[in-house]
mmCIF file of C-alpha atoms in Angstrom:
data_model
loop_
_atom_site.group_PDB
_atom_site.id
_atom_site.type_symbol
_atom_site.label_atom_id
_atom_site.label_comp_id
_atom_site.label_asym_id
_atom_site.label_seq_id
_atom_site.Cartn_x
_atom_site.Cartn_y
_atom_site.Cartn_z
ATOM 1 C CA MET A 1 0.327 0.106 -0.176
ATOM 2 C CA ASN A 2 1.521 3.385 -0.994
ATOM 3 C CA HIS A 3 1.411 6.729 0.579
ATOM 4 C CA LEU A 4 -2.075 7.575 -1.136
ATOM 5 C CA GLU A 5 -3.189 4.827 -0.596
ATOM 6 C CA ARG A 6 -2.865 5.204 3.195
ATOM 7 C CA ASP A 7 -4.359 8.157 2.834
ATOM 8 C CA THR A 8 -7.128 7.317 1.354
ATOM 9 C CA ARG A 9 -8.447 4.180 3.782
ATOM 10 C CA ARG A 10 -7.698 7.369 6.713
ATOM 11 C CA ALA A 11 -10.107 9.257 5.321
ATOM 12 C CA TYR A 12 -12.420 6.763 4.713
ATOM 13 C CA GLU A 13 -12.022 6.256 8.418
ATOM 14 C CA ALA A 14 -12.274 9.464 9.611
ATOM 15 C CA ALA A 15 -15.602 9.795 7.349
ATOM 16 C CA ALA A 16 -17.061 6.832 8.789
ATOM 17 C CA ALA A 17 -19.680 8.524 10.516
ATOM 18 C CA ALA A 18 -20.655 11.039 8.289
ATOM 19 C CA TRP A 19 -20.783 8.085 4.875
ATOM 20 C CA ALA A 20 -23.630 6.552 7.038
ATOM 21 C CA SER A 21 -25.482 9.259 7.013
ATOM 22 C CA GLY A 22 -24.709 10.685 3.719
ATOM 23 C CA PRO A 23 -23.890 8.156 0.946
ATOM 24 C CA GLN A 24 -25.269 4.929 2.174
ATOM 25 C CA ARG A 25 -28.023 5.921 1.488
ATOM 26 C CA VAL A 26 -27.336 6.322 -2.218
ATOM 27 C CA TYR A 27 -24.953 2.688 -2.407
ATOM 28 C CA THR A 28 -27.314 1.056 -0.678
ATOM 29 C CA THR A 29 -29.114 1.302 -4.093
ATOM 30 C CA LEU A 30 -26.116 0.428 -6.285
ATOM 31 C CA ALA A 31 -25.453 -2.419 -3.998
ATOM 32 C CA ALA A 32 -29.135 -4.303 -5.208
ATOM 33 C CA ALA A 33 -28.235 -2.373 -8.691
ATOM 34 C CA LEU A 34 -25.044 -4.989 -8.636
ATOM 35 C CA LEU A 35 -26.419 -8.044 -6.566
ATOM 36 C CA ASP A 36 -29.449 -7.743 -9.183
ATOM 37 C CA ARG A 37 -27.363 -8.440 -11.901
ATOM 38 C CA CYS A 38 -25.531 -11.355 -9.702
ATOM 39 C CA PRO A 39 -25.128 -14.807 -12.106
ATOM 40 C CA LEU A 40 -26.247 -16.718 -8.903
ATOM 41 C CA PRO A 41 -29.161 -16.996 -6.777
ATOM 42 C CA LEU A 42 -27.994 -15.891 -3.023
ATOM 43 C CA ASP A 43 -30.418 -17.821 -1.425
ATOM 44 C CA GLY A 44 -28.016 -19.758 0.849
ATOM 45 C CA VAL A 45 -24.477 -18.641 -1.154
ATOM 46 C CA ARG A 46 -21.525 -17.532 1.416
ATOM 47 C CA LEU A 47 -20.649 -14.045 -0.146
ATOM 48 C CA LEU A 48 -17.839 -12.257 0.557
ATOM 49 C CA ASP A 49 -17.944 -8.226 -0.172
ATOM 50 C CA VAL A 50 -14.825 -6.959 -1.087
ATOM 51 C CA GLY A 51 -14.575 -3.097 0.382
ATOM 52 C CA ALA A 52 -17.459 -3.478 2.347
ATOM 53 C CA GLY A 53 -17.602 0.441 3.602
ATOM 54 C CA THR A 54 -20.581 0.462 6.228
ATOM 55 C CA GLY A 55 -21.954 -2.895 5.178
ATOM 56 C CA VAL A 56 -24.763 -1.843 2.193
ATOM 57 C CA LEU A 57 -24.322 -4.878 -0.166
ATOM 58 C CA GLY A 58 -23.879 -7.119 2.972
ATOM 59 C CA ASP A 59 -27.696 -6.002 4.308
ATOM 60 C CA GLU A 60 -28.447 -6.332 0.455
ATOM 61 C CA ALA A 61 -27.758 -9.159 0.049
ATOM 62 C CA ALA A 62 -28.590 -10.908 3.238
ATOM 63 C CA ALA A 63 -31.881 -9.478 3.360
ATOM 64 C CA ARG A 64 -31.971 -12.005 0.172
ATOM 65 C CA GLY A 65 -30.620 -14.918 1.930
ATOM 66 C CA ALA A 66 -27.331 -14.669 1.633
ATOM 67 C CA ALA A 67 -24.521 -15.629 4.488
ATOM 68 C CA CYS A 68 -22.107 -12.630 4.489
ATOM 69 C CA VAL A 69 -18.662 -11.403 5.069
ATOM 70 C CA ASP A 70 -17.717 -7.654 5.072
ATOM 71 C CA ALA A 71 -14.155 -7.292 4.385
ATOM 72 C CA ASP A 72 -12.646 -3.632 4.450
ATOM 73 C CA VAL A 73 -8.886 -2.000 4.897
ATOM 74 C CA ALA A 74 -10.839 0.795 6.395
ATOM 75 C CA VAL A 75 -11.821 -0.676 9.430
ATOM 76 C CA ALA A 76 -13.382 2.228 10.968
ATOM 77 C CA MET A 77 -15.982 1.698 7.890
ATOM 78 C CA LEU A 78 -16.821 -1.956 8.767
ATOM 79 C CA ARG A 79 -18.291 -0.583 12.712
ATOM 80 C CA HIS A 80 -19.951 1.323 11.923
ATOM 81 C CA THR A 81 -23.598 0.048 11.232
ATOM 82 C CA VAL A 82 -25.795 -1.280 13.084
ATOM 83 C CA ARG A 83 -27.352 -4.685 11.673
ATOM 84 C CA ARG A 84 -24.454 -6.939 11.219
ATOM 85 C CA PRO A 85 -25.084 -10.214 12.627
ATOM 86 C CA ARG A 86 -22.461 -11.562 10.406
ATOM 87 C CA ARG A 87 -18.432 -11.147 10.239
ATOM 88 C CA ALA A 88 -16.196 -8.442 9.955
ATOM 89 C CA VAL A 89 -12.476 -8.320 8.650
ATOM 90 C CA GLY A 90 -10.188 -5.560 8.477
ATOM 91 C CA ALA A 91 -7.930 -6.773 4.806
ATOM 92 C CA ASP A 92 -6.941 -5.417 1.333
ATOM 93 C CA GLY A 93 -8.877 -6.606 -1.384
ATOM 94 C CA ARG A 94 -5.790 -7.782 -2.711
ATOM 95 C CA GLN A 95 -4.088 -9.798 -0.068
ATOM 96 C CA LEU A 96 -8.087 -11.483 0.906
ATOM 97 C CA PRO A 97 -6.410 -13.802 4.678
ATOM 98 C CA PHE A 98 -9.067 -16.478 3.196
ATOM 99 C CA ARG A 99 -8.407 -19.618 1.872
ATOM 100 C CA SER A 100 -8.843 -20.369 -2.291
ATOM 101 C CA GLY A 101 -12.131 -21.743 -3.050
ATOM 102 C CA CYS A 102 -13.999 -20.769 -0.328
ATOM 103 C CA PHE A 103 -17.283 -18.635 -1.565
ATOM 104 C CA ASP A 104 -20.153 -18.915 -3.767
ATOM 105 C CA VAL A 105 -20.039 -15.067 -5.006
ATOM 106 C CA VAL A 106 -17.258 -12.197 -3.898
ATOM 107 C CA ALA A 107 -18.768 -8.978 -4.679
ATOM 108 C CA GLY A 108 -17.547 -5.168 -4.682
ATOM 109 C CA ASN A 109 -19.436 -2.433 -4.519
ATOM 110 C CA CYS A 110 -17.399 0.957 -6.307
ATOM 111 C CA SER A 111 -13.997 -0.876 -4.139
ATOM 112 C CA LEU A 112 -12.339 -1.709 -7.858
ATOM 113 C CA SER A 113 -11.503 2.321 -8.240
ATOM 114 C CA HIS A 114 -9.971 2.899 -4.808
ATOM 115 C CA VAL A 115 -6.876 0.857 -6.145
ATOM 116 C CA LEU A 116 -4.283 1.402 -8.334
ATOM 117 C CA ASP A 117 -3.563 -2.129 -9.510
ATOM 118 C CA PRO A 118 -7.595 -3.402 -9.663
ATOM 119 C CA GLU A 119 -6.544 -6.911 -11.610
ATOM 120 C CA ARG A 120 -4.651 -7.991 -8.796
ATOM 121 C CA MET A 121 -8.249 -7.602 -6.434
ATOM 122 C CA LEU A 122 -9.949 -9.203 -9.116
ATOM 123 C CA THR A 123 -7.627 -12.325 -9.029
ATOM 124 C CA GLU A 124 -8.023 -12.869 -5.296
ATOM 125 C CA ALA A 125 -11.859 -12.243 -5.768
ATOM 126 C CA ALA A 126 -11.297 -15.076 -8.326
ATOM 127 C CA ARG A 127 -8.916 -17.164 -5.591
ATOM 128 C CA VAL A 128 -11.197 -16.973 -3.461
ATOM 129 C CA THR A 129 -14.391 -18.334 -5.425
ATOM 130 C CA ARG A 130 -15.461 -21.801 -5.386
ATOM 131 C CA PRO A 131 -15.166 -23.688 -9.156
ATOM 132 C CA GLY A 132 -18.485 -22.506 -11.091
ATOM 133 C CA GLY A 133 -19.011 -19.689 -8.604
ATOM 134 C CA ALA A 134 -19.370 -15.506 -9.815
ATOM 135 C CA VAL A 135 -17.889 -12.803 -9.006
ATOM 136 C CA VAL A 136 -19.155 -9.510 -9.309
ATOM 137 C CA PHE A 137 -18.141 -5.435 -9.574
ATOM 138 C CA SER A 138 -19.448 -2.529 -10.280
ATOM 139 C CA SER A 139 -17.475 0.813 -10.913
ATOM 140 C CA PHE A 140 -18.411 4.544 -12.417
ATOM 141 C CA PRO A 141 -18.168 5.507 -15.482
ATOM 142 C CA ASN A 142 -16.047 7.664 -16.591
ATOM 143 C CA SER A 143 -19.063 9.051 -19.419
ATOM 144 C CA ALA A 144 -20.914 9.653 -16.567
ATOM 145 C CA ALA A 145 -22.419 13.445 -16.329
ATOM 146 C CA SER A 146 -22.178 15.334 -12.534
ATOM 147 C CA HIS A 147 -25.547 15.808 -10.921
ATOM 148 C CA PRO A 148 -26.246 19.469 -10.752
ATOM 149 C CA ALA A 149 -26.091 18.637 -6.380
ATOM 150 C CA TRP A 150 -22.596 17.843 -6.754
ATOM 151 C CA LEU A 151 -21.470 20.756 -8.650
ATOM 152 C CA ALA A 152 -23.516 23.000 -6.840
ATOM 153 C CA VAL A 153 -21.965 21.171 -2.816
ATOM 154 C CA GLU A 154 -18.713 21.508 -5.051
ATOM 155 C CA SER A 155 -18.848 25.308 -5.857
ATOM 156 C CA VAL A 156 -19.718 25.830 -2.036
ATOM 157 C CA LEU A 157 -16.906 24.148 -0.990
ATOM 158 C CA GLY A 158 -14.651 25.992 -3.475
ATOM 159 C CA GLU A 159 -15.884 29.464 -1.954
ATOM 160 C CA TYR A 160 -15.154 27.980 1.737
ATOM 161 C CA GLY A 161 -11.835 27.240 0.513
ATOM 162 C CA TYR A 162 -11.893 23.529 -0.106
ATOM 163 C CA GLU A 163 -9.367 21.746 -2.113
ATOM 164 C CA ARG A 164 -9.052 18.497 -3.108
ATOM 165 C CA PRO A 165 -6.975 16.497 -1.183
ATOM 166 C CA PRO A 166 -3.925 14.657 -3.244
ATOM 167 C CA TRP A 167 -5.167 11.353 -2.487
ATOM 168 C CA TYR A 168 -8.233 11.967 -4.270
ATOM 169 C CA ARG A 169 -7.525 13.977 -7.027
ATOM 170 C CA HIS A 170 -4.886 10.221 -7.619
ATOM 171 C CA LEU A 171 -7.627 8.695 -7.786
ATOM 172 C CA LYS A 172 -9.819 10.409 -10.235
ATOM 173 C CA THR A 173 -6.896 10.556 -12.418
ATOM 174 C CA ALA A 174 -5.517 7.643 -12.245
ATOM 175 C CA ALA A 175 -7.717 4.868 -10.423
ATOM 176 C CA GLU A 176 -10.844 4.872 -11.763
ATOM 177 C CA PRO A 177 -10.118 5.767 -15.193
ATOM 178 C CA GLN A 178 -8.518 2.126 -14.689
ATOM 179 C CA VAL A 179 -12.184 0.639 -14.226
ATOM 180 C CA GLY A 180 -14.220 3.093 -16.229
ATOM 181 C CA THR A 181 -15.320 1.466 -19.763
ATOM 182 C CA PRO A 182 -16.697 -2.331 -20.392
ATOM 183 C CA ASP A 183 -13.913 -2.654 -22.565
ATOM 184 C CA ALA A 184 -11.305 -1.854 -19.553
ATOM 185 C CA LEU A 185 -13.010 -4.109 -17.237
ATOM 186 C CA GLU A 186 -14.050 -7.479 -19.600
ATOM 187 C CA ARG A 187 -9.822 -6.571 -20.060
ATOM 188 C CA LEU A 188 -9.479 -6.866 -16.290
ATOM 189 C CA GLY A 189 -11.342 -9.568 -15.185
ATOM 190 C CA ALA A 190 -9.940 -11.722 -18.542
ATOM 191 C CA SER A 191 -6.351 -11.021 -16.637
ATOM 192 C CA ALA A 192 -7.864 -11.844 -13.029
ATOM 193 C CA GLY A 193 -8.934 -15.318 -14.734
ATOM 194 C CA LEU A 194 -12.692 -14.780 -15.232
ATOM 195 C CA ARG A 195 -14.609 -16.974 -17.587
ATOM 196 C CA ASP A 196 -18.471 -15.958 -19.281
ATOM 197 C CA LEU A 197 -18.056 -12.015 -18.921
ATOM 198 C CA ALA A 198 -20.606 -9.580 -18.880
ATOM 199 C CA VAL A 199 -20.656 -5.209 -18.456
ATOM 200 C CA ASP A 200 -23.799 -4.303 -18.253
ATOM 201 C CA HIS A 201 -23.887 -0.474 -18.374
ATOM 202 C CA ALA A 202 -27.246 0.417 -15.551
ATOM 203 C CA ARG A 203 -28.397 3.839 -14.769
ATOM 204 C CA VAL A 204 -29.867 3.387 -11.045
ATOM 205 C CA ALA A 205 -33.074 5.408 -9.867
ATOM 206 C CA THR A 206 -31.631 6.052 -6.428
ATOM 207 C CA GLY A 207 -35.141 8.075 -5.021
ATOM 208 C CA VAL A 208 -32.799 11.060 -3.313
ATOM 209 C CA ASP A 209 -34.607 13.920 -4.581
ATOM 210 C CA ALA A 210 -34.929 16.586 -1.563
ATOM 211 C CA PRO A 211 -32.588 19.065 -1.151
ATOM 212 C CA THR A 212 -31.418 18.455 2.095
ATOM 213 C CA ALA A 213 -31.088 14.530 1.382
ATOM 214 C CA LEU A 214 -28.536 15.787 -2.200
ATOM 215 C CA VAL A 215 -26.267 17.844 0.318
ATOM 216 C CA GLU A 216 -25.396 15.206 2.396
ATOM 217 C CA TRP A 217 -24.989 12.639 -0.276
ATOM 218 C CA ARG A 218 -21.977 14.765 -1.226
ATOM 219 C CA LEU A 219 -20.734 16.846 2.110
ATOM 220 C CA GLY A 220 -20.576 13.055 3.402
ATOM 221 C CA MET A 221 -18.277 11.898 1.208
ATOM 222 C CA ALA A 222 -14.695 10.984 2.435
ATOM 223 C CA GLN A 223 -13.138 13.944 0.124
ATOM 224 C CA HIS A 224 -15.653 16.528 1.806
ATOM 225 C CA ALA A 225 -16.044 14.886 5.175
ATOM 226 C CA VAL A 226 -13.077 14.927 6.613
ATOM 227 C CA PHE A 227 -12.646 18.782 5.488
ATOM 228 C CA LEU A 228 -15.493 19.719 7.064
ATOM 229 C CA SER A 229 -14.742 18.104 10.256
ATOM 230 C CA ASN A 230 -12.066 20.469 10.977
ATOM 231 C CA GLU A 231 -14.520 23.137 10.174
ATOM 232 C CA PRO A 232 -15.831 24.956 12.762
ATOM 233 C CA ALA A 233 -19.007 24.116 13.647
ATOM 234 C CA ALA A 234 -20.475 27.847 12.587
ATOM 235 C CA ARG A 235 -19.261 27.379 8.801
ATOM 236 C CA ARG A 236 -19.907 23.472 9.062
ATOM 237 C CA ASN A 237 -24.160 24.884 9.087
ATOM 238 C CA ALA A 238 -23.549 27.404 6.777
ATOM 239 C CA ILE A 239 -22.251 25.036 4.668
ATOM 240 C CA ARG A 240 -24.615 23.303 4.653
ATOM 241 C CA ALA A 241 -27.492 25.809 4.208
ATOM 242 C CA THR A 242 -25.750 27.927 1.305
ATOM 243 C CA ALA A 243 -25.636 24.356 -0.527
ATOM 244 C CA ILE A 244 -28.977 23.453 0.246
ATOM 245 C CA GLU A 245 -30.522 26.813 -0.786
ATOM 246 C CA ARG A 246 -27.945 26.188 -4.119
ATOM 247 C CA VAL A 247 -29.245 22.905 -4.883
ATOM 248 C CA GLY A 248 -33.212 24.752 -5.105
ATOM 249 C CA THR A 249 -36.445 23.626 -3.943
ATOM 250 C CA GLU A 250 -37.364 20.778 -6.840
ATOM 251 C CA PRO A 251 -33.509 19.131 -6.986
ATOM 252 C CA GLU A 252 -33.315 16.495 -10.319
ATOM 253 C CA PRO A 253 -34.098 13.131 -8.532
ATOM 254 C CA LEU A 254 -30.077 11.849 -8.316
ATOM 255 C CA ALA A 255 -29.520 9.193 -10.413
ATOM 256 C CA VAL A 256 -26.375 7.297 -11.064
ATOM 257 C CA ASP A 257 -24.772 4.954 -13.931
ATOM 258 C CA LEU A 258 -22.721 2.031 -13.342
ATOM 259 C CA LEU A 259 -21.401 -0.595 -14.769
ATOM 260 C CA VAL A 260 -21.492 -3.734 -13.378
ATOM 261 C CA LEU A 261 -18.498 -6.278 -14.125
ATOM 262 C CA THR A 262 -20.120 -10.773 -14.155
ATOM 263 C CA GLY A 263 -17.701 -13.372 -14.738
ATOM 264 C CA SER A 264 -17.373 -17.205 -13.269
ATOM 265 C CA VAL A 265 -14.519 -18.657 -12.130
#
C-alpha cells in the first residue's frame, strides 16, 4: 500500500460517521443494482463483500438469503452499522485472508477504483471463489455526467476554501479511469482468469430527490467530510445551508450510472 492509498484509507475511516448519514443511502441502491445482476441465486450462498464500507451490500445480500462476510481496509467503516450479525474482517482486497475457493460469490460495490492495481483485486476475488462461483464488481463509467447537486456542493465548498486532497485527485486521475469503461473491465476480468464475462451499463434511480438528502450525499463523501470535520460548527452549518439553498427546492432526482462486471470461476 503506497502513501496515497494509506491516505485514502485514513480519509474513509475519518469519514465513517458522515458516510453512514449521507452517501450510504445512495450506495445501498447501487448495491441492490449490483446484486440484481449476479448470475447466481443468492439464497443460501456464502458471499464476500470486498471493500464493504458500512456494510450496505452485505445487508442487501443477507436480505436475499446470503451468508455474508464483510472485508475492508478501513476498519472504522466496518464498525459503523447496527445491522451486522455477521463476520467483518479488516483486510486489503488485494491480499485476502481466506483460503482458496471458500465463497460462492465475491462482490465489490465500487471498490475497484480505490486501488491502482484492480487486476490484483479481481485475481484475489477469483482465487477465493469456488469453481462455478460468481464474481461481481461495479464501477462508475468515465463518461458519467455530474448531477447538478454535485456541482452546487463542490462550488460552495470551494468558496469556503476547500481543495481536493492529493489522494482524491490521484483516485480520479490514476485509479478510476482504469475501471471506467466496459472494455477496460472485461480486460481486467480476463486477466484475472474469469470466464463468461459480461459488463452491464445500468442507470440506477436512487430515490434521493430532496435538497437536504442530496447535499448530505455529497458532504458525507470522504474527500469532503474530512475537510468539514476540521471546520468550526458555525462554518459547517453555513456550508450546509448555502449548499441546500444552491441546490434549490425542486432538484433533479438523483440517478447514477454504474458499470457491473460479472464473471464465473
